[in-house]
Amino acid sequence: MSRLPEPDMPTDVVVDVGPLSPSEVVAVARHGARVTLSEEALAGIAATRAIIEDLAGDTQPHYGISTGFGALANTSIPPHKRAQLQRSLVRSHAAGSGPEVEREVVRATMLLRLSTLATGRTGVRAETAQAYAALLNAGLSPVVREHGSLGCSGDLAPLAHCALAVMGEGMVRVGPAAGSPRDLWAEGAQELLHAGEALARAGIAPVELAEKEGLALINGTDGMLGMLVLALHDLGTLLTTADVAAAMSVEGLLGSDDVFAADLQALRPHPGQARSAENLRLLMRHSEIRESHRTEACTRVQDAYSLRCSPQVHGSARDTCGYARTVADRELAAAVDNPVVTPDGRVESNGNFHGAPVAHVLDFLAIVAADVAGISERRTDRFLDVARNHGLPPFLADDPGTDSGHMIAQYTQAAVVSELKRLAAPASVDSIPSSAMQEDHVSMGWGAARKLRRSVDGLGRVVAVEVLTAARALDLRAPLTPAPATAAVVALLRSAGVEGPGPDRYLSPEIETAYQLVADGAVRAAAERVTGLLH
């Protein structure tokens, strides 16, 4: 999704020993906020680095410091080869394939790895951590390929591509530096350069990895976590916008808002459901269209599920996002590496790199996206069928037969919904053993995150078609006027160049315009200027 600048995002982010906030991750990944390491973080990094350097001279083997990795963990590495060990680790693990991963994902991944380094639990040197901040601030994004991570030990291949760039190897995309104007930043990185040349241009010295550092740079869940944080940010906008779309549809289909009453919702006390129903009540307030059929003469007894049960479906999606945020917050507070330096100075192996907690909620959210999109498509379809749209023309066409109206817009919705159902099949139930059976159960969290990004994009497109179709239906109810909040959304579309009802015209650009207004939060904002903040 393309994103407009968000003025409430921080422009400077201090990476401390504690967790980053989701808004800080979004600010750095998507909007070019500047990154600095706190003095406390630098002091902690130095203290744990001293422990690693002491162990490097020990005659006893220590995993990742004086041994090989994975299935080669029992292979002792002599001192003169240990720097080469770290370089070889990064080079060999930078084995991704396929299309380039989006810049915002790469930046989120690097920032979250830096956050773990800042905890002082990994044993890297301060200059290594500072190099990550320098690349982020210079607008250099390592080229990371889509395929390669099994989500255990974390996102090895994607993180190795990032570490390779810090070493001055591999390729990077060069974009605006941190602090550049937001409209310039939104244009993204374009120039492709060898990392060594890009670092030289930016005045950044390549890092010569020391003991343990290669392992510390690649052993984490940062890629899948970054994509989870970004997806939750976007779903926060999309689920509220889905309420806006549902209100427009209930209104345009002459449905009732009585079922959204607070006392009825309280009989089933799910918090997300209550918030969604409240949104629908606010959005439909003072609608002439709704009041026109609030009479004894109205023969309607119950609306279809897609209208009446919108709060139940949208609300469950909100509650699922709430659980996913809890997992994301816990993971943001984690120090994921293997081995780790404990606060009392021990260096211990562990299994905290396993991506299962993140992978599971990534899959949950793909299910949520598919379900909310599915009910949105069903509401849209009702507008097009004269047997169910209560007096509107077939397909909302100007001259039915000659014109097809929004017939094929609904086809587009249906195609996306079908894909979202396929994407809802969980990745986290799969596992393919690797590393000579040492890593014999993996999370596939990176794969879950990649498909969730496509799911979130698809949900935005489905909701956009519903908004577009409902707006046309509301216009066709004239001279009755819609609620002020839904009327504001119709006015937004018209001001953006989406025309009202009329003969058939080239519809794809209008769908794309509506999608952009949904994705950017403009549809939500237009409604909120009338209702106040929606939940």
mmCIF file of C-alpha atoms in Angstrom, residues 82-456:
data_model
loop_
_atom_site.group_PDB
_atom_site.id
_atom_site.type_symbol
_atom_site.label_atom_id
_atom_site.label_comp_id
_atom_site.label_asym_id
_atom_site.label_seq_id
_atom_site.Cartn_x
_atom_site.Cartn_y
_atom_site.Cartn_z
ATOM 1 C CA ARG A 82 37.039 -16.756 14.073
ATOM 2 C CA ALA A 83 36.666 -13.445 12.244
ATOM 3 C CA GLN A 84 36.421 -15.397 8.999
ATOM 4 C CA LEU A 85 33.813 -17.610 10.711
ATOM 5 C CA GLN A 86 31.552 -14.607 11.261
ATOM 6 C CA ARG A 87 32.001 -13.289 7.716
ATOM 7 C CA SER A 88 31.391 -16.723 6.239
ATOM 8 C CA LEU A 89 28.256 -17.117 8.340
ATOM 9 C CA VAL A 90 26.733 -13.921 6.964
ATOM 10 C CA ARG A 91 27.790 -14.566 3.386
ATOM 11 C CA SER A 92 26.496 -18.133 3.322
ATOM 12 C CA HIS A 93 23.213 -17.238 4.999
ATOM 13 C CA ALA A 94 22.519 -14.358 2.599
ATOM 14 C CA ALA A 95 20.957 -16.901 0.260
ATOM 15 C CA GLY A 96 17.561 -15.377 -0.459
ATOM 16 C CA SER A 97 15.841 -15.598 -3.815
ATOM 17 C CA GLY A 98 12.976 -13.951 -5.628
ATOM 18 C CA PRO A 99 11.603 -10.403 -5.765
ATOM 19 C CA GLU A 100 12.998 -7.679 -3.537
ATOM 20 C CA VAL A 101 11.232 -7.187 -0.239
ATOM 21 C CA GLU A 102 9.620 -3.774 0.267
ATOM 22 C CA ARG A 103 11.786 -0.998 1.686
ATOM 23 C CA GLU A 104 9.536 -0.498 4.732
ATOM 24 C CA VAL A 105 9.905 -4.164 5.652
ATOM 25 C CA VAL A 106 13.692 -4.036 5.338
ATOM 26 C CA ARG A 107 13.862 -0.892 7.467
ATOM 27 C CA ALA A 108 11.591 -2.365 10.129
ATOM 28 C CA THR A 109 13.738 -5.504 10.166
ATOM 29 C CA MET A 110 16.959 -3.540 10.634
ATOM 30 C CA LEU A 111 15.477 -1.303 13.310
ATOM 31 C CA LEU A 112 14.182 -4.249 15.330
ATOM 32 C CA ARG A 113 17.534 -6.042 15.101
ATOM 33 C CA LEU A 114 19.155 -2.827 16.325
ATOM 34 C CA SER A 115 16.680 -2.752 19.204
ATOM 35 C CA THR A 116 17.764 -6.243 20.265
ATOM 36 C CA LEU A 117 21.417 -5.264 19.974
ATOM 37 C CA ALA A 118 20.669 -2.288 22.230
ATOM 38 C CA THR A 119 19.422 -4.548 25.033
ATOM 39 C CA GLY A 120 23.001 -5.587 25.719
ATOM 40 C CA ARG A 121 22.103 -9.253 25.562
ATOM 41 C CA THR A 122 23.847 -10.106 22.276
ATOM 42 C CA GLY A 123 27.507 -9.237 22.852
ATOM 43 C CA VAL A 124 28.126 -7.125 19.747
ATOM 44 C CA ARG A 125 30.427 -4.107 19.716
ATOM 45 C CA ALA A 126 29.044 -0.582 19.884
ATOM 46 C CA GLU A 127 30.369 0.271 16.418
ATOM 47 C CA THR A 128 28.393 -2.614 14.926
ATOM 48 C CA ALA A 129 25.149 -1.368 16.450
ATOM 49 C CA GLN A 130 25.953 2.184 15.390
ATOM 50 C CA ALA A 131 26.407 1.003 11.809
ATOM 51 C CA TYR A 132 22.784 -0.164 11.706
ATOM 52 C CA ALA A 133 21.612 3.248 12.859
ATOM 53 C CA ALA A 134 23.864 4.888 10.275
ATOM 54 C CA LEU A 135 22.424 2.857 7.388
ATOM 55 C CA LEU A 136 18.876 3.645 8.471
ATOM 56 C CA ASN A 137 19.632 7.347 8.738
ATOM 57 C CA ALA A 138 21.410 7.426 5.391
ATOM 58 C CA GLY A 139 18.386 5.885 3.659
ATOM 59 C CA LEU A 140 20.300 2.765 2.587
ATOM 60 C CA SER A 141 18.094 -0.319 2.337
ATOM 61 C CA PRO A 142 19.807 -3.675 1.790
ATOM 62 C CA VAL A 143 18.340 -5.772 -0.989
ATOM 63 C CA VAL A 144 16.486 -8.604 0.755
ATOM 64 C CA ARG A 145 14.870 -11.352 -1.308
ATOM 65 C CA GLU A 146 11.399 -12.667 -0.596
ATOM 66 C CA HIS A 147 12.209 -16.362 -0.220
ATOM 67 C CA GLY A 148 14.710 -17.848 2.203
ATOM 68 C CA SER A 149 13.408 -17.661 5.778
ATOM 69 C CA LEU A 150 11.878 -20.623 7.599
ATOM 70 C CA GLY A 151 11.213 -18.493 10.661
ATOM 71 C CA CYS A 152 13.670 -20.518 12.748
ATOM 72 C CA SER A 153 16.295 -19.684 13.872
ATOM 73 C CA GLY A 154 14.306 -16.560 13.266
ATOM 74 C CA ASP A 155 14.662 -14.836 9.899
ATOM 75 C CA LEU A 156 18.186 -15.965 9.120
ATOM 76 C CA ALA A 157 18.390 -15.237 5.392
ATOM 77 C CA PRO A 158 16.695 -11.787 5.427
ATOM 78 C CA LEU A 159 18.766 -10.683 8.403
ATOM 79 C CA ALA A 160 21.929 -11.991 6.726
ATOM 80 C CA HIS A 161 21.246 -9.797 3.689
ATOM 81 C CA CYS A 162 21.021 -6.808 6.057
ATOM 82 C CA ALA A 163 24.231 -7.785 7.841
ATOM 83 C CA LEU A 164 25.985 -8.269 4.503
ATOM 84 C CA ALA A 165 25.301 -4.638 3.603
ATOM 85 C CA VAL A 166 26.709 -3.474 6.949
ATOM 86 C CA MET A 167 29.892 -5.362 5.983
ATOM 87 C CA GLY A 168 29.996 -3.397 2.719
ATOM 88 C CA GLU A 169 28.955 -6.356 0.579
ATOM 89 C CA GLY A 170 25.867 -7.157 -1.461
ATOM 90 C CA MET A 171 23.499 -4.590 -2.920
ATOM 91 C CA VAL A 172 21.471 -1.751 -1.441
ATOM 92 C CA ARG A 173 18.772 0.639 -2.585
ATOM 93 C CA VAL A 174 19.586 4.292 -1.992
ATOM 94 C CA GLY A 175 16.719 6.504 -0.902
ATOM 95 C CA PRO A 176 16.156 9.788 0.929
ATOM 96 C CA ALA A 177 18.044 10.192 4.192
ATOM 97 C CA ALA A 178 16.276 10.352 7.532
ATOM 98 C CA GLY A 179 14.695 13.735 8.129
ATOM 99 C CA SER A 180 13.988 14.365 4.442
ATOM 100 C CA PRO A 181 10.621 15.997 3.675
ATOM 101 C CA ARG A 182 7.812 13.474 4.080
ATOM 102 C CA ASP A 183 6.599 13.837 0.489
ATOM 103 C CA LEU A 184 10.127 13.137 -0.768
ATOM 104 C CA TRP A 185 10.470 10.176 1.581
ATOM 105 C CA ALA A 186 7.231 8.660 0.303
ATOM 106 C CA GLU A 187 8.746 8.356 -3.169
ATOM 107 C CA GLY A 188 10.971 5.538 -1.925
ATOM 108 C CA ALA A 189 14.420 4.241 -2.760
ATOM 109 C CA GLN A 190 15.385 3.979 -6.409
ATOM 110 C CA GLU A 191 19.117 3.760 -7.139
ATOM 111 C CA LEU A 192 20.661 0.295 -6.843
ATOM 112 C CA LEU A 193 24.303 0.293 -5.716
ATOM 113 C CA HIS A 194 26.908 -2.094 -4.410
ATOM 114 C CA ALA A 195 26.892 -1.733 -0.635
ATOM 115 C CA GLY A 196 30.565 -0.803 -0.506
ATOM 116 C CA GLU A 197 30.048 2.123 -2.856
ATOM 117 C CA ALA A 198 26.874 3.233 -1.076
ATOM 118 C CA LEU A 199 28.556 3.166 2.326
ATOM 119 C CA ALA A 200 31.531 5.139 0.971
ATOM 120 C CA ARG A 201 29.213 7.800 -0.454
ATOM 121 C CA ALA A 202 27.453 8.078 2.904
ATOM 122 C CA GLY A 203 30.709 8.202 4.865
ATOM 123 C CA ILE A 204 29.978 4.952 6.706
ATOM 124 C CA ALA A 205 32.837 2.549 7.433
ATOM 125 C CA PRO A 206 32.071 -1.120 6.690
ATOM 126 C CA VAL A 207 32.014 -3.306 9.781
ATOM 127 C CA GLU A 208 34.722 -5.948 10.287
ATOM 128 C CA LEU A 209 32.806 -8.548 12.265
ATOM 129 C CA ALA A 210 34.353 -9.921 15.458
ATOM 130 C CA GLU A 211 33.529 -13.000 17.538
ATOM 131 C CA LYS A 212 29.820 -13.732 17.973
ATOM 132 C CA GLU A 213 28.727 -10.700 15.917
ATOM 133 C CA GLY A 214 27.686 -12.481 12.747
ATOM 134 C CA LEU A 215 25.462 -14.785 14.747
ATOM 135 C CA ALA A 216 23.987 -11.887 16.722
ATOM 136 C CA LEU A 217 23.064 -10.029 13.532
ATOM 137 C CA ILE A 218 21.065 -12.854 11.936
ATOM 138 C CA ASN A 219 19.430 -14.751 14.809
ATOM 139 C CA GLY A 220 16.054 -13.078 15.373
ATOM 140 C CA THR A 221 12.379 -12.779 14.501
ATOM 141 C CA ASP A 222 12.755 -9.175 13.358
ATOM 142 C CA GLY A 223 11.435 -9.578 9.820
ATOM 143 C CA MET A 224 8.206 -11.291 10.756
ATOM 144 C CA LEU A 225 7.749 -8.968 13.755
ATOM 145 C CA GLY A 226 8.263 -5.876 11.609
ATOM 146 C CA MET A 227 5.625 -7.067 9.169
ATOM 147 C CA LEU A 228 3.257 -7.834 12.074
ATOM 148 C CA VAL A 229 3.639 -4.307 13.452
ATOM 149 C CA LEU A 230 3.036 -2.740 10.045
ATOM 150 C CA ALA A 231 0.023 -4.971 9.384
ATOM 151 C CA LEU A 232 -1.559 -4.122 12.739
ATOM 152 C CA HIS A 233 -1.070 -0.438 12.026
ATOM 153 C CA ASP A 234 -2.840 -0.780 8.691
ATOM 154 C CA LEU A 235 -5.598 -3.006 10.028
ATOM 155 C CA GLY A 236 -6.364 -0.395 12.653
ATOM 156 C CA THR A 237 -7.352 1.941 9.836
ATOM 157 C CA LEU A 238 -8.997 -0.689 7.646
ATOM 158 C CA LEU A 239 -11.278 -2.166 10.302
ATOM 159 C CA THR A 240 -12.653 1.249 11.205
ATOM 160 C CA THR A 241 -13.069 2.011 7.517
ATOM 161 C CA ALA A 242 -14.918 -1.298 7.139
ATOM 162 C CA ASP A 243 -17.401 0.068 9.704
ATOM 163 C CA VAL A 244 -17.770 3.198 7.569
ATOM 164 C CA ALA A 245 -18.417 1.048 4.499
ATOM 165 C CA ALA A 246 -20.907 -1.103 6.405
ATOM 166 C CA ALA A 247 -22.808 1.966 7.612
ATOM 167 C CA MET A 248 -23.027 3.259 4.055
ATOM 168 C CA SER A 249 -24.315 -0.128 2.894
ATOM 169 C CA VAL A 250 -26.883 -0.569 5.663
ATOM 170 C CA GLU A 251 -28.138 2.926 4.942
ATOM 171 C CA GLY A 252 -28.140 2.539 1.158
ATOM 172 C CA LEU A 253 -29.931 -0.828 1.354
ATOM 173 C CA LEU A 254 -32.640 0.619 3.605
ATOM 174 C CA GLY A 255 -31.426 -1.470 6.518
ATOM 175 C CA SER A 256 -32.012 -0.828 10.187
ATOM 176 C CA ASP A 257 -29.598 0.511 12.757
ATOM 177 C CA ASP A 258 -31.853 -0.616 15.600
ATOM 178 C CA VAL A 259 -29.923 -3.883 15.868
ATOM 179 C CA PHE A 260 -26.778 -1.924 16.712
ATOM 180 C CA ALA A 261 -28.273 -0.610 19.964
ATOM 181 C CA ALA A 262 -25.866 -0.671 22.894
ATOM 182 C CA ASP A 263 -28.120 -2.740 25.148
ATOM 183 C CA LEU A 264 -28.450 -5.456 22.500
ATOM 184 C CA GLN A 265 -24.716 -5.562 21.974
ATOM 185 C CA ALA A 266 -24.122 -5.773 25.732
ATOM 186 C CA LEU A 267 -25.949 -9.095 25.817
ATOM 187 C CA ARG A 268 -22.860 -10.546 24.152
ATOM 188 C CA PRO A 269 -20.053 -8.555 25.762
ATOM 189 C CA HIS A 270 -17.221 -8.786 23.279
ATOM 190 C CA PRO A 271 -15.398 -5.434 23.378
ATOM 191 C CA GLY A 272 -14.664 -5.258 19.647
ATOM 192 C CA GLN A 273 -18.303 -5.885 18.816
ATOM 193 C CA ALA A 274 -19.394 -3.055 21.126
ATOM 194 C CA ARG A 275 -16.945 -0.630 19.517
ATOM 195 C CA SER A 276 -18.009 -1.567 15.991
ATOM 196 C CA ALA A 277 -21.702 -1.186 16.840
ATOM 197 C CA GLU A 278 -21.041 2.201 18.413
ATOM 198 C CA ASN A 279 -19.270 3.282 15.245
ATOM 199 C CA LEU A 280 -22.258 2.205 13.140
ATOM 200 C CA ARG A 281 -24.675 4.135 15.346
ATOM 201 C CA LEU A 282 -22.549 7.271 15.100
ATOM 202 C CA LEU A 283 -22.100 6.950 11.355
ATOM 203 C CA MET A 284 -25.819 6.524 10.631
ATOM 204 C CA ARG A 285 -26.991 9.290 12.948
ATOM 205 C CA HIS A 286 -29.435 11.811 11.413
ATOM 206 C CA SER A 287 -29.923 9.903 8.160
ATOM 207 C CA GLU A 288 -32.996 10.936 6.171
ATOM 208 C CA ILE A 289 -32.713 7.686 4.246
ATOM 209 C CA ARG A 290 -32.939 5.670 7.466
ATOM 210 C CA GLU A 291 -35.794 7.759 8.846
ATOM 211 C CA SER A 292 -37.775 7.314 5.615
ATOM 212 C CA HIS A 293 -38.564 3.693 6.436
ATOM 213 C CA ARG A 294 -38.801 3.867 10.220
ATOM 214 C CA THR A 295 -42.608 3.506 10.052
ATOM 215 C CA GLU A 296 -45.291 0.951 10.786
ATOM 216 C CA ALA A 297 -45.777 0.553 7.044
ATOM 217 C CA CYS A 298 -42.301 -0.940 6.684
ATOM 218 C CA THR A 299 -42.672 -4.672 6.128
ATOM 219 C CA ARG A 300 -39.009 -5.491 6.764
ATOM 220 C CA VAL A 301 -38.553 -7.778 9.770
ATOM 221 C CA GLN A 302 -34.813 -8.532 9.737
ATOM 222 C CA ASP A 303 -31.895 -7.514 7.581
ATOM 223 C CA ALA A 304 -29.565 -10.055 6.005
ATOM 224 C CA TYR A 305 -26.660 -11.294 8.085
ATOM 225 C CA SER A 306 -24.132 -9.259 6.094
ATOM 226 C CA LEU A 307 -25.857 -6.090 7.348
ATOM 227 C CA ARG A 308 -27.194 -7.130 10.738
ATOM 228 C CA CYS A 309 -24.088 -9.014 11.871
ATOM 229 C CA SER A 310 -21.472 -6.496 10.770
ATOM 230 C CA PRO A 311 -20.486 -5.631 14.388
ATOM 231 C CA GLN A 312 -20.071 -9.293 15.253
ATOM 232 C CA VAL A 313 -17.692 -9.952 12.358
ATOM 233 C CA HIS A 314 -15.838 -6.632 12.463
ATOM 234 C CA GLY A 315 -15.710 -6.789 16.250
ATOM 235 C CA SER A 316 -14.197 -10.257 16.325
ATOM 236 C CA ALA A 317 -11.564 -9.005 13.906
ATOM 237 C CA ARG A 318 -10.788 -6.148 16.294
ATOM 238 C CA ASP A 319 -10.461 -8.512 19.243
ATOM 239 C CA THR A 320 -8.141 -10.773 17.255
ATOM 240 C CA CYS A 321 -6.011 -7.737 16.426
ATOM 241 C CA GLY A 322 -5.998 -6.919 20.128
ATOM 242 C CA TYR A 323 -4.483 -10.292 20.938
ATOM 243 C CA ALA A 324 -1.990 -9.917 18.099
ATOM 244 C CA ARG A 325 -0.947 -6.526 19.533
ATOM 245 C CA THR A 326 -0.310 -8.185 22.879
ATOM 246 C CA VAL A 327 1.999 -10.690 21.182
ATOM 247 C CA ALA A 328 3.701 -7.919 19.207
ATOM 248 C CA ASP A 329 4.270 -5.863 22.364
ATOM 249 C CA ARG A 330 5.824 -8.853 24.114
ATOM 250 C CA GLU A 331 8.063 -9.530 21.136
ATOM 251 C CA LEU A 332 9.085 -5.868 20.936
ATOM 252 C CA ALA A 333 10.258 -6.217 24.541
ATOM 253 C CA ALA A 334 12.232 -9.384 23.781
ATOM 254 C CA ALA A 335 15.956 -9.865 23.262
ATOM 255 C CA VAL A 336 16.069 -12.658 20.699
ATOM 256 C CA ASP A 337 19.473 -14.209 20.032
ATOM 257 C CA ASN A 338 21.272 -17.500 20.558
ATOM 258 C CA PRO A 339 23.334 -17.638 22.623
ATOM 259 C CA VAL A 340 22.460 -14.667 24.813
ATOM 260 C CA VAL A 341 24.388 -12.873 27.525
ATOM 261 C CA THR A 342 22.191 -12.958 30.623
ATOM 262 C CA PRO A 343 22.018 -9.997 33.042
ATOM 263 C CA ASP A 344 24.263 -11.897 35.493
ATOM 264 C CA GLY A 345 26.898 -12.450 32.789
ATOM 265 C CA ARG A 346 26.247 -16.036 31.716
ATOM 266 C CA VAL A 347 26.331 -16.911 28.022
ATOM 267 C CA GLU A 348 23.547 -19.411 27.436
ATOM 268 C CA SER A 349 21.989 -21.202 24.498
ATOM 269 C CA ASN A 350 18.212 -21.019 24.239
ATOM 270 C CA GLY A 351 15.257 -21.472 21.874
ATOM 271 C CA ASN A 352 13.790 -17.973 22.004
ATOM 272 C CA PHE A 353 14.452 -17.464 18.308
ATOM 273 C CA HIS A 354 11.598 -19.806 17.365
ATOM 274 C CA GLY A 355 8.982 -17.768 15.531
ATOM 275 C CA ALA A 356 5.857 -19.666 16.655
ATOM 276 C CA PRO A 357 4.288 -16.919 18.823
ATOM 277 C CA VAL A 358 4.528 -14.381 15.997
ATOM 278 C CA ALA A 359 3.703 -16.854 13.228
ATOM 279 C CA HIS A 360 0.468 -17.929 14.880
ATOM 280 C CA VAL A 361 -0.967 -14.419 15.146
ATOM 281 C CA LEU A 362 0.163 -13.572 11.619
ATOM 282 C CA ASP A 363 -1.993 -16.468 10.465
ATOM 283 C CA PHE A 364 -4.876 -15.381 12.697
ATOM 284 C CA LEU A 365 -4.817 -11.959 11.057
ATOM 285 C CA ALA A 366 -4.923 -13.440 7.553
ATOM 286 C CA ILE A 367 -8.115 -15.242 8.590
ATOM 287 C CA VAL A 368 -9.499 -11.963 9.934
ATOM 288 C CA ALA A 369 -8.718 -10.126 6.698
ATOM 289 C CA ALA A 370 -10.437 -12.801 4.619
ATOM 290 C CA ASP A 371 -13.571 -12.802 6.774
ATOM 291 C CA VAL A 372 -14.014 -9.032 6.906
ATOM 292 C CA ALA A 373 -13.454 -8.873 3.148
ATOM 293 C CA GLY A 374 -15.991 -11.660 2.652
ATOM 294 C CA ILE A 375 -18.796 -9.873 4.487
ATOM 295 C CA SER A 376 -17.925 -6.628 2.697
ATOM 296 C CA GLU A 377 -18.283 -8.321 -0.687
ATOM 297 C CA ARG A 378 -21.661 -9.771 0.328
ATOM 298 C CA ARG A 379 -22.965 -6.318 1.259
ATOM 299 C CA THR A 380 -21.754 -4.956 -2.063
ATOM 300 C CA ASP A 381 -23.430 -7.740 -4.012
ATOM 301 C CA ARG A 382 -26.816 -6.918 -2.459
ATOM 302 C CA PHE A 383 -26.725 -3.474 -4.072
ATOM 303 C CA LEU A 384 -26.527 -5.010 -7.538
ATOM 304 C CA ASP A 385 -29.444 -7.452 -7.352
ATOM 305 C CA VAL A 386 -32.915 -5.944 -7.919
ATOM 306 C CA ALA A 387 -34.417 -8.755 -5.839
ATOM 307 C CA ARG A 388 -32.497 -7.529 -2.794
ATOM 308 C CA ASN A 389 -31.601 -3.849 -3.250
ATOM 309 C CA HIS A 390 -35.051 -2.384 -2.467
ATOM 310 C CA GLY A 391 -35.795 -0.233 -5.456
ATOM 311 C CA LEU A 392 -32.383 0.521 -6.911
ATOM 312 C CA PRO A 393 -31.667 -0.163 -10.610
ATOM 313 C CA PRO A 394 -30.019 -3.464 -11.586
ATOM 314 C CA PHE A 395 -26.250 -3.271 -10.947
ATOM 315 C CA LEU A 396 -26.807 0.433 -10.144
ATOM 316 C CA ALA A 397 -26.632 0.965 -13.901
ATOM 317 C CA ASP A 398 -27.800 4.184 -15.547
ATOM 318 C CA ASP A 399 -29.471 2.331 -18.440
ATOM 319 C CA PRO A 400 -29.605 -1.369 -17.444
ATOM 320 C CA GLY A 401 -28.826 -3.566 -20.411
ATOM 321 C CA THR A 402 -26.931 -0.879 -22.247
ATOM 322 C CA ASP A 403 -24.949 -0.148 -19.092
ATOM 323 C CA SER A 404 -23.447 -2.680 -16.680
ATOM 324 C CA GLY A 405 -22.959 -0.315 -13.752
ATOM 325 C CA HIS A 406 -20.911 -1.890 -10.968
ATOM 326 C CA MET A 407 -21.354 -5.476 -12.134
ATOM 327 C CA ILE A 408 -17.683 -6.080 -12.814
ATOM 328 C CA ALA A 409 -16.498 -4.068 -9.822
ATOM 329 C CA GLN A 410 -18.132 -6.779 -7.741
ATOM 330 C CA TYR A 411 -16.339 -9.394 -9.851
ATOM 331 C CA THR A 412 -13.079 -7.704 -8.876
ATOM 332 C CA GLN A 413 -14.105 -7.893 -5.233
ATOM 333 C CA ALA A 414 -15.001 -11.557 -5.582
ATOM 334 C CA ALA A 415 -11.647 -12.356 -7.192
ATOM 335 C CA VAL A 416 -9.777 -10.679 -4.336
ATOM 336 C CA VAL A 417 -11.932 -12.372 -1.690
ATOM 337 C CA SER A 418 -11.249 -15.748 -3.274
ATOM 338 C CA GLU A 419 -7.527 -15.083 -3.089
ATOM 339 C CA LEU A 420 -7.814 -13.962 0.532
ATOM 340 C CA LYS A 421 -9.477 -17.255 1.396
ATOM 341 C CA ARG A 422 -6.507 -19.093 -0.079
ATOM 342 C CA LEU A 423 -4.108 -16.838 1.825
ATOM 343 C CA ALA A 424 -5.979 -17.623 5.048
ATOM 344 C CA ALA A 425 -4.596 -21.173 4.990
ATOM 345 C CA PRO A 426 -2.087 -21.074 7.875
ATOM 346 C CA ALA A 427 1.635 -21.173 7.184
ATOM 347 C CA SER A 428 2.534 -21.857 10.811
ATOM 348 C CA VAL A 429 1.188 -25.427 10.750
ATOM 349 C CA ASP A 430 3.878 -26.360 8.234
ATOM 350 C CA SER A 431 7.433 -27.347 9.034
ATOM 351 C CA ILE A 432 10.283 -28.558 6.847
ATOM 352 C CA PRO A 433 13.327 -29.732 8.822
ATOM 353 C CA SER A 434 16.653 -28.123 7.995
ATOM 354 C CA SER A 435 20.323 -28.027 9.027
ATOM 355 C CA ALA A 436 20.787 -31.811 9.052
ATOM 356 C CA MET A 437 17.768 -32.210 11.366
ATOM 357 C CA GLN A 438 19.190 -29.834 13.994
ATOM 358 C CA GLU A 439 16.417 -27.382 13.150
ATOM 359 C CA ASP A 440 13.747 -30.052 12.910
ATOM 360 C CA HIS A 441 10.689 -27.912 13.678
ATOM 361 C CA VAL A 442 10.392 -24.442 12.175
ATOM 362 C CA SER A 443 7.710 -21.741 12.347
ATOM 363 C CA MET A 444 7.337 -20.516 8.752
ATOM 364 C CA GLY A 445 6.586 -17.138 10.321
ATOM 365 C CA TRP A 446 8.213 -15.172 7.518
ATOM 366 C CA GLY A 447 5.905 -16.892 5.032
ATOM 367 C CA ALA A 448 2.919 -16.103 7.252
ATOM 368 C CA ALA A 449 3.972 -12.459 7.319
ATOM 369 C CA ARG A 450 4.477 -12.238 3.571
ATOM 370 C CA LYS A 451 1.002 -13.563 2.824
ATOM 371 C CA LEU A 452 -0.538 -11.308 5.485
ATOM 372 C CA ARG A 453 0.842 -8.268 3.679
ATOM 373 C CA ARG A 454 -1.006 -9.399 0.561
ATOM 374 C CA SER A 455 -4.118 -10.056 2.627
ATOM 375 C CA VAL A 456 -4.096 -6.569 4.140
#
